[in-house]
Short mmCIF file of C-alpha atoms and ligand atoms in Angstrom, two decimals:
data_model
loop_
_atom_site.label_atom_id
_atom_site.label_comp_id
_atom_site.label_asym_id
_atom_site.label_seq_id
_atom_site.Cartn_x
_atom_site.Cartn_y
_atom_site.Cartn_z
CA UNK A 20 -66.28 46.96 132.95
CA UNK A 21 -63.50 48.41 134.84
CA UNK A 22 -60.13 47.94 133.29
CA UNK A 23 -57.36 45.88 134.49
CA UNK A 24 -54.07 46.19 132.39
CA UNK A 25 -52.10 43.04 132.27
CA UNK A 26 -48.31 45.22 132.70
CA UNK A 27 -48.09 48.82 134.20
CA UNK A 28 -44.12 49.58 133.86
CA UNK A 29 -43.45 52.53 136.52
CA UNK A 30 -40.64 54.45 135.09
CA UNK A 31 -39.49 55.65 131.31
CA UNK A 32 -35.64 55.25 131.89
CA UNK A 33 -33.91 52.38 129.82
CA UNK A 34 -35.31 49.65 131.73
CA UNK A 35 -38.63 50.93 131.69
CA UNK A 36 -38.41 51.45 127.97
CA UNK A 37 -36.42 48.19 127.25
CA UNK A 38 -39.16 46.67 129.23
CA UNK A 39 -42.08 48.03 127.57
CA UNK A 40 -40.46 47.07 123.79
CA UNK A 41 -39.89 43.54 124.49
CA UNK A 42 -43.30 43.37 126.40
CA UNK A 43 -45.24 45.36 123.93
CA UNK A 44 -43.70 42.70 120.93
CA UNK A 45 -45.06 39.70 123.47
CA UNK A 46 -48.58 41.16 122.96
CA UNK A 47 -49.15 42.55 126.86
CA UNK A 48 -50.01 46.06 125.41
CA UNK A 49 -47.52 47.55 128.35
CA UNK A 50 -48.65 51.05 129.94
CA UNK A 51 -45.52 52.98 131.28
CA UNK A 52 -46.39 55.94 134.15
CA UNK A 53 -43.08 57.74 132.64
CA UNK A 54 -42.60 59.83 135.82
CA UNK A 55 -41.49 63.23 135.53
CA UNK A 56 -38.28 62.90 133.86
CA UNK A 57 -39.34 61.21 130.68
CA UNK A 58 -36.73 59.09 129.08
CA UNK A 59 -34.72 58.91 132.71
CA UNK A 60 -31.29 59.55 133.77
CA UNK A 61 -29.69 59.75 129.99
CA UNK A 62 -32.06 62.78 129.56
CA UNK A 63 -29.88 64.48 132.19
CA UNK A 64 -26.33 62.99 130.76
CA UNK A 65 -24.32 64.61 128.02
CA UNK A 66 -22.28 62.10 125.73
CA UNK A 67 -22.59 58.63 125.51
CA UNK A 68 -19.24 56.60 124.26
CA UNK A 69 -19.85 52.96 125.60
CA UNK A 70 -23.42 51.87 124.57
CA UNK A 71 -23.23 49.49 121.61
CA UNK A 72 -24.16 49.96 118.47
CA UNK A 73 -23.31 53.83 117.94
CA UNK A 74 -19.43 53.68 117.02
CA UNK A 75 -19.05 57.68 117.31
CA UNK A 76 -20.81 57.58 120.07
CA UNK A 77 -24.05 59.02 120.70
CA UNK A 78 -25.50 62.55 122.39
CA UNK A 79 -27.49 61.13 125.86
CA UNK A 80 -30.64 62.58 125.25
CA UNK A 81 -30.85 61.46 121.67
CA UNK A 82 -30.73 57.93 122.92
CA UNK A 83 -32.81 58.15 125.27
CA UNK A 84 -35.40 59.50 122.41
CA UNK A 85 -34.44 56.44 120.20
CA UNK A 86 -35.16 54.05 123.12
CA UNK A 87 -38.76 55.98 123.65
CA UNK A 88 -39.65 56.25 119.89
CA UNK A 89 -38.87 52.43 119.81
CA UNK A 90 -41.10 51.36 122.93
CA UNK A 91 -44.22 53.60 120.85
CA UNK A 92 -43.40 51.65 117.74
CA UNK A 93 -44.98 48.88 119.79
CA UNK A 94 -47.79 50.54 121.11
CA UNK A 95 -46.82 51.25 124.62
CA UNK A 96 -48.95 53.23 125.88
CA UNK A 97 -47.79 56.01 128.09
CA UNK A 98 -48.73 58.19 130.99
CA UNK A 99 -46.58 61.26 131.92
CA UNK A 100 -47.23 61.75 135.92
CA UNK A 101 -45.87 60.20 139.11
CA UNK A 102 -46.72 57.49 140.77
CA UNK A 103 -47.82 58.68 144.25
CA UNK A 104 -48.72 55.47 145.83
CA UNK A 105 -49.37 51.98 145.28
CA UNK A 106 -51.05 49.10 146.95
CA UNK A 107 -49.60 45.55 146.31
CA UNK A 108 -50.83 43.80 148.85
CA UNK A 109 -53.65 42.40 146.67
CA UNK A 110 -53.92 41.96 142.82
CA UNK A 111 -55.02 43.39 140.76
CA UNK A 112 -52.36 45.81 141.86
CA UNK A 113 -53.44 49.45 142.39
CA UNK A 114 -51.37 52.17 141.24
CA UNK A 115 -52.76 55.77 142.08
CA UNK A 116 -51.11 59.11 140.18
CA UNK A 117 -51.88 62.14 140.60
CA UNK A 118 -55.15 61.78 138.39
CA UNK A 119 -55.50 57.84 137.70
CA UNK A 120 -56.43 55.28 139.63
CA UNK A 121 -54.78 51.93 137.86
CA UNK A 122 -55.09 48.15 138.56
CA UNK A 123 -52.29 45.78 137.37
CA UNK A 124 -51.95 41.93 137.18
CA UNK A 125 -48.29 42.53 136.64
CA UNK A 126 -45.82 45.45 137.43
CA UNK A 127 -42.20 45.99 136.89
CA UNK A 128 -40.90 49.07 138.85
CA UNK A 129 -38.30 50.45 137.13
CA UNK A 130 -37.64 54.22 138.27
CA UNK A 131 -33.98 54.00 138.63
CA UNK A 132 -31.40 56.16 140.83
CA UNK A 133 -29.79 59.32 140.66
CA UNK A 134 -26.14 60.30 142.08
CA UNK A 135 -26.11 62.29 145.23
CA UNK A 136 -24.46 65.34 144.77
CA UNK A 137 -22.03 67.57 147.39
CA UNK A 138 -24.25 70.59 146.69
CA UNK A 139 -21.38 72.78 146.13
CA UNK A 140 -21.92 76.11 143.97
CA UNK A 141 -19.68 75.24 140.97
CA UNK A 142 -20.68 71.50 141.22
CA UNK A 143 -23.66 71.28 138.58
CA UNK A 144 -22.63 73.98 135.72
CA UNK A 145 -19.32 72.15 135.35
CA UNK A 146 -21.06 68.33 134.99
CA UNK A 147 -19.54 67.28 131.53
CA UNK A 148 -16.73 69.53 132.12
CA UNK A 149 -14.81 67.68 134.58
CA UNK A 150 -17.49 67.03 137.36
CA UNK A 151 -18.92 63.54 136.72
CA UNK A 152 -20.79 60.84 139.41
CA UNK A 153 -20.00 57.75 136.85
CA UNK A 154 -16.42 57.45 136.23
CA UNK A 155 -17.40 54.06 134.18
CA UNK A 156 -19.50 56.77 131.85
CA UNK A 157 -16.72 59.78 131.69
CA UNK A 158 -13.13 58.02 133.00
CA UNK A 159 -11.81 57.90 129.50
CA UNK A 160 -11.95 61.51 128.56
CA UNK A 161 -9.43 61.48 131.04
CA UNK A 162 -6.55 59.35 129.72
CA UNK A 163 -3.01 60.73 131.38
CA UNK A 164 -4.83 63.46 133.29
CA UNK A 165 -5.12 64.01 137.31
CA UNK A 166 -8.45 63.43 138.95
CA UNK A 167 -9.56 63.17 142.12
CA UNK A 168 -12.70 61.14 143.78
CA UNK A 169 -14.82 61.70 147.07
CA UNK A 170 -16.28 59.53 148.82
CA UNK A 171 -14.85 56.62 150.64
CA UNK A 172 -17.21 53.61 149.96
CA UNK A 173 -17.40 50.65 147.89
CA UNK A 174 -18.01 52.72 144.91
CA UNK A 175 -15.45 55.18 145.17
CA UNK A 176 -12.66 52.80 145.31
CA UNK A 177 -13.46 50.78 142.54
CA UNK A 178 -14.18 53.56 140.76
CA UNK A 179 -10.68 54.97 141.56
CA UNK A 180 -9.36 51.61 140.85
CA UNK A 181 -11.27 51.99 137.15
CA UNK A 182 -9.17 55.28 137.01
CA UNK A 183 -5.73 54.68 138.08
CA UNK A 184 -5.47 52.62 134.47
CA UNK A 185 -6.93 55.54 132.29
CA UNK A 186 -5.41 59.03 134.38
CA UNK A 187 -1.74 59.84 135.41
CA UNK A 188 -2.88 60.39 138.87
CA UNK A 189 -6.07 59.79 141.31
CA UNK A 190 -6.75 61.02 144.35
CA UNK A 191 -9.99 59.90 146.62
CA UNK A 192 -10.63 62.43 149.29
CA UNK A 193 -12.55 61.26 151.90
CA UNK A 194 -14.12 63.07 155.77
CA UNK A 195 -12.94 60.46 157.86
CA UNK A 196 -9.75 58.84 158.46
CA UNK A 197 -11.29 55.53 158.02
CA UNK A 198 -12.52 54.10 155.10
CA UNK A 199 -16.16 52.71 154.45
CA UNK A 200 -15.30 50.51 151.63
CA UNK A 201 -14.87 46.66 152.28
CA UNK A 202 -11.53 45.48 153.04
CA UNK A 203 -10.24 44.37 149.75
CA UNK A 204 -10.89 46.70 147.69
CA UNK A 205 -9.23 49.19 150.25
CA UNK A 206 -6.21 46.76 149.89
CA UNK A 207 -6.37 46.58 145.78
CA UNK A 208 -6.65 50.64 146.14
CA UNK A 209 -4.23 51.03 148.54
CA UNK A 210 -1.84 48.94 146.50
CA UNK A 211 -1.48 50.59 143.47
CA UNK A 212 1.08 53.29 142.60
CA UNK A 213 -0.71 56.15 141.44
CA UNK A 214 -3.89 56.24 143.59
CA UNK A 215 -3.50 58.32 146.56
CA UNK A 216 -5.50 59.04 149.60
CA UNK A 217 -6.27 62.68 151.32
CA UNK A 218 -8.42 61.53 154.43
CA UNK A 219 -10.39 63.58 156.70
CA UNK A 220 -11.04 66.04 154.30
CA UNK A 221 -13.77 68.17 152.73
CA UNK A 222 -14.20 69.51 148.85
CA UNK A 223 -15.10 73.54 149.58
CA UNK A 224 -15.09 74.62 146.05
CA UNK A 225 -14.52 73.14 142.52
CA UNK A 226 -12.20 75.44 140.72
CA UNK A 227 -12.73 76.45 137.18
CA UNK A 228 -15.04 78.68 134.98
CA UNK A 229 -15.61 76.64 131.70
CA UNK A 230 -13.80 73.51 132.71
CA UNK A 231 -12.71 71.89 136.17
CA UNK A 232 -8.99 73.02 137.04
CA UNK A 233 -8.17 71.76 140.62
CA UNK A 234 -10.47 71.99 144.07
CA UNK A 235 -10.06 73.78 147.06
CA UNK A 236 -10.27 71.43 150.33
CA UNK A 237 -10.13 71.80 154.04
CA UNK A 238 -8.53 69.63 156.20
CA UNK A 239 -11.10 68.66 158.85
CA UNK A 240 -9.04 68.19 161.82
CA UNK A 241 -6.93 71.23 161.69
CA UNK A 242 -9.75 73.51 159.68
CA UNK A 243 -6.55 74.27 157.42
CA UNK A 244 -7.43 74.93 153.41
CA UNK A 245 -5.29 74.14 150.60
CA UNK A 246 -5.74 73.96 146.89
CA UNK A 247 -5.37 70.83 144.36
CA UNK A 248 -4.59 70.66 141.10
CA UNK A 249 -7.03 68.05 138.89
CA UNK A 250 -8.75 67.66 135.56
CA UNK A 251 -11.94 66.20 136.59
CA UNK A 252 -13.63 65.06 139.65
CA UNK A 253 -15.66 62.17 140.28
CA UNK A 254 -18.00 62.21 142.89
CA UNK A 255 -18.99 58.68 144.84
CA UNK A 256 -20.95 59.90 148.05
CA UNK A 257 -24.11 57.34 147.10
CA UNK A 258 -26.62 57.22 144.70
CA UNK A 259 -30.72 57.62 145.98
CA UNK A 260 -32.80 55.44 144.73
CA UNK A 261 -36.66 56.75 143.34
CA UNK A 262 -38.15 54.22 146.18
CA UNK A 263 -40.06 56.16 148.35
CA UNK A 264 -43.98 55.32 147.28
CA UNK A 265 -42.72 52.02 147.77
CA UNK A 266 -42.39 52.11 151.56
CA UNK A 267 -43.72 49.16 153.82
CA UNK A 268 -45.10 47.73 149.96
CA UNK A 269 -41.86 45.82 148.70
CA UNK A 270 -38.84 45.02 150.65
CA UNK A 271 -36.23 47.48 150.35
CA UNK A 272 -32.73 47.44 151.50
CA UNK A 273 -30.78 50.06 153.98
CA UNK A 274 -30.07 52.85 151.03
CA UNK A 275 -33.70 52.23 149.79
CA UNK A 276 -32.57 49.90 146.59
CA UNK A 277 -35.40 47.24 146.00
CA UNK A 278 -34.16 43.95 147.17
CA UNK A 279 -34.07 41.44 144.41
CA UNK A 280 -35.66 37.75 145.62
CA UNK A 281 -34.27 36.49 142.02
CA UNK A 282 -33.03 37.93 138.71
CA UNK A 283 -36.12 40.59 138.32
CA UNK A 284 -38.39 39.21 141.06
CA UNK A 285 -39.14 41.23 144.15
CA UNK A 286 -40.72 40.40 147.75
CA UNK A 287 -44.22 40.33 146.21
CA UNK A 288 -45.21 38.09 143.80
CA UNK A 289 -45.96 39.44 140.09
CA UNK A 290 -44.10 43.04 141.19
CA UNK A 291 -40.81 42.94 138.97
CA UNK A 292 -38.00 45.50 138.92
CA UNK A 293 -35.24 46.38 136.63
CA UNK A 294 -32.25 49.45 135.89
CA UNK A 295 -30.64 50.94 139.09
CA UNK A 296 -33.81 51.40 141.25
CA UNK A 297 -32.09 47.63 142.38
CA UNK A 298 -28.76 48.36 141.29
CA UNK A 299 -26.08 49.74 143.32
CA UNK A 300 -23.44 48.32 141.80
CA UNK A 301 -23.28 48.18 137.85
CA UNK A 302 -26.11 51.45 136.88
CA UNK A 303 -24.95 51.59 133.34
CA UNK A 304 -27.75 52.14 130.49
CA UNK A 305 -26.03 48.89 128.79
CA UNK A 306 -26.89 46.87 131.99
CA UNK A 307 -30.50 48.59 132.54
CA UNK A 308 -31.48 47.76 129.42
CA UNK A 309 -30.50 44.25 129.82
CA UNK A 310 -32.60 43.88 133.16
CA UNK A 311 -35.51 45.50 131.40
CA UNK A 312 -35.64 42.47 128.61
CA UNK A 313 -35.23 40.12 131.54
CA UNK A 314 -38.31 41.28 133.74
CA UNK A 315 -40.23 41.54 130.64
CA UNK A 316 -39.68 38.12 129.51
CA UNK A 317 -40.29 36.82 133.66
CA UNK A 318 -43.65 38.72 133.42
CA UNK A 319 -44.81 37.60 130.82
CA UNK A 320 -43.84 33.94 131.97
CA UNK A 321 -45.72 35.08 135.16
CA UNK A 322 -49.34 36.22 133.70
CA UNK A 323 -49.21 32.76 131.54
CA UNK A 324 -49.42 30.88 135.39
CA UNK A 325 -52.38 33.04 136.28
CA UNK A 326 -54.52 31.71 133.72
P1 NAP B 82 -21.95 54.38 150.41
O1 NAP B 82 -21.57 53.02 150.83
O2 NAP B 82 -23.15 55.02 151.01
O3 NAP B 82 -20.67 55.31 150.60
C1 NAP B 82 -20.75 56.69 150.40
C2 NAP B 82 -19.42 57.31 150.80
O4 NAP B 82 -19.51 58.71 150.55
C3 NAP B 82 -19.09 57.13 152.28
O5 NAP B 82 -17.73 56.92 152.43
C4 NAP B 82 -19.53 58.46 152.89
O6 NAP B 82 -18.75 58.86 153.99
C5 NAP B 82 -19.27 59.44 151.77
N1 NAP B 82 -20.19 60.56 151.80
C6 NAP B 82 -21.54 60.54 151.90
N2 NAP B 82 -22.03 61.79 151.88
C7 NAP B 82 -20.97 62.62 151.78
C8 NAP B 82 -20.83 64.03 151.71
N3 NAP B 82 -21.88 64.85 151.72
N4 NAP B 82 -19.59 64.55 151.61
C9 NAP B 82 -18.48 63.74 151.58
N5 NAP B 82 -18.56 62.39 151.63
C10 NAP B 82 -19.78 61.84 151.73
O7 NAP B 82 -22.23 54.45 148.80
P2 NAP B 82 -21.57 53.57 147.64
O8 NAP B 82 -20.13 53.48 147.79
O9 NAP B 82 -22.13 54.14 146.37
O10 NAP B 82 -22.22 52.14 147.85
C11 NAP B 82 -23.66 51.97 147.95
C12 NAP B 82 -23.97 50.49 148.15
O11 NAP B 82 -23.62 49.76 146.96
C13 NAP B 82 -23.17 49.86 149.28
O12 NAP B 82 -23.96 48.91 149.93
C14 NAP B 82 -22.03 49.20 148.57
O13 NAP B 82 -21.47 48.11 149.30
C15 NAP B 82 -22.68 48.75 147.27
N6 NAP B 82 -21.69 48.65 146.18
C16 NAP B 82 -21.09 47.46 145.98
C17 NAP B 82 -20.13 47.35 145.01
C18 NAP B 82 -19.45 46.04 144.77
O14 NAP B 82 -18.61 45.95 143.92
N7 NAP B 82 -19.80 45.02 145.53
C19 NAP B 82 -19.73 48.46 144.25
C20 NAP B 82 -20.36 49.66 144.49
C21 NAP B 82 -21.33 49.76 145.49
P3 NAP B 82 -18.84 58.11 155.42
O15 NAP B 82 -18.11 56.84 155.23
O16 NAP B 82 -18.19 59.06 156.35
O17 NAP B 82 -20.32 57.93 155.68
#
């Protein structure tokens, strides 16, 4: 008889995983299509200080192997490929990779975000060492220090708000000479004494070998180039969401996140999600996690109304 599983998770990142242990203890033998960064995001980070539990704080990858080991300690069964494309316009739910051919009563899609990036030479080799896209995750290695933030959207100023009470100094650079960022937090920004604002401006190089030391940046009006000194620098351009074999199957807002309809629920009934592939706003392992036991628990709520 051809099998029907009663929870395929799609992604391996904290949600997925969080997803798949408290699913996996409710007895709904979870199968998780890991993707092809297994363990997500963390697996790319360097030092963890602010998830609970690990008061020296923890090495990213290592907890991202904790949360993994945990989720197989339950039997979660795992699949490492991609999920190409899906069809949930009927259940069972069909989920192809690249070699499978799935059906689902339930799924919870959790294949998170990742920053964008400005693409700049020095940009990647210096992540850890001064270049960071979460300044939630890295602000406090800079108490009393000068950084600087680009971008000029929601996340960039409260993210530079976040900073102006840990560093000496912030500066948000940003190409226009207007502001994307709603109103009030421009007006919390604007208001406090140590953030300031370099508009219509591009980064052209980070400066530093082993360790960010300042940036280079050219004035985009007048072409002009000048040089900056800073510690670290946080970049807040947007974050892309791992959406794409979703298209036209669950609604999806303007950046691509996957609209919530309730906590965990989605436009189509008995599709879940969890982590940052529907969170633009918090995307911290702490609050992935969280969403991970909650779609868990609302799925397995869910496949008790089927029967
Ligand atoms: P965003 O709204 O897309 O803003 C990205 C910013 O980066 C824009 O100012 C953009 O400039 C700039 N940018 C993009 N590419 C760039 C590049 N290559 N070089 C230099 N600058 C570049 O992204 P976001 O701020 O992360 O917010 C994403 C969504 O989450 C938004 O809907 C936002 O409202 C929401 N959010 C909400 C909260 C909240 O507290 N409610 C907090 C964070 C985020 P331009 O303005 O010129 O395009």
């Amino acid at each position: 008889m051809e099998e029907i599983e009663k929870l395929i998770i799609i992604g391996s990142g904290p949600a997925g995983l969080s997803a798949a242990i408290y699913a996996a203890r409710g007895e709904l033998k979870p199968l998780i299509i890991a993707g092809n960064t297994p363990g997500g995001q963390p697996t790319l980070a360097t030092d963890i200080d602010d998830y609970p539990g690990f008061p020296d704080g923890i090495n990213a990858p290592d907890l991202a192997h904790l949360f993994w080991k945990q989720a197989e300690r339950f039997n979660t069964r795992f699949i490492n490929e991609e999920v190409e494309s899906v069809d949930f316009t009927k259940s069972p739910f069909l989920i192809n990779t690249k070699t499978k051919k799935l059906k689902a009563l339930s799924v919870i899609i959790a294949t998170g975000s990742s920053p964008l990036w400005l693409g700049l030479p020095q940009e990647k080799q210096l992540i850890g060492r001064g270049v960071s896209a979460c300044a939630v995750c890295d602000g406090p290695f800079f108490k009393g220090k000068k950084v600087v933030i680009v971008g000029g959207g929601d996340t960039a100023l409260k993210e530079s708000i976040y900073l102006s009470k840990i560093a000496s100094e912030v500066t948000v650079i940003h190409r226009r000479d207007e502001l994307r960022a709603q109103e009030l937090l421009q007006q919390q920004a604007k208001a406090k004494d140590n953030i300031k604002f370099i508009l219509n401006a591009g980064v052209e190089e980070i400066l530093g070998e082993q360790k960010v030391t300042g940036l280079k940046i050219k004035d985009n009006q007048t072409g002009k180039t000048s040089e900056i000194e800073a510690d670290g620098i946080f970049i807040a351009i947007g974050h892309k969401p791992a959406t794409g074999f979703l298209k036209d199957q669950v609604d999806l807002d303007k950046h691509g996140f996957v609209v919530k309809t309730n906590e965990t629920e989605t436009s189509v009934k008995g599709v879940f999600v969890a982590g940052d592939v529907a969170d633009p706003r918090y995307r911290q392992i702490v609050t992935a996690v969280g969403s991970g036991a909650k779609a868990a628990l609302d799925v397995e709520q869910y496949l008790d109304t089927l029967d």
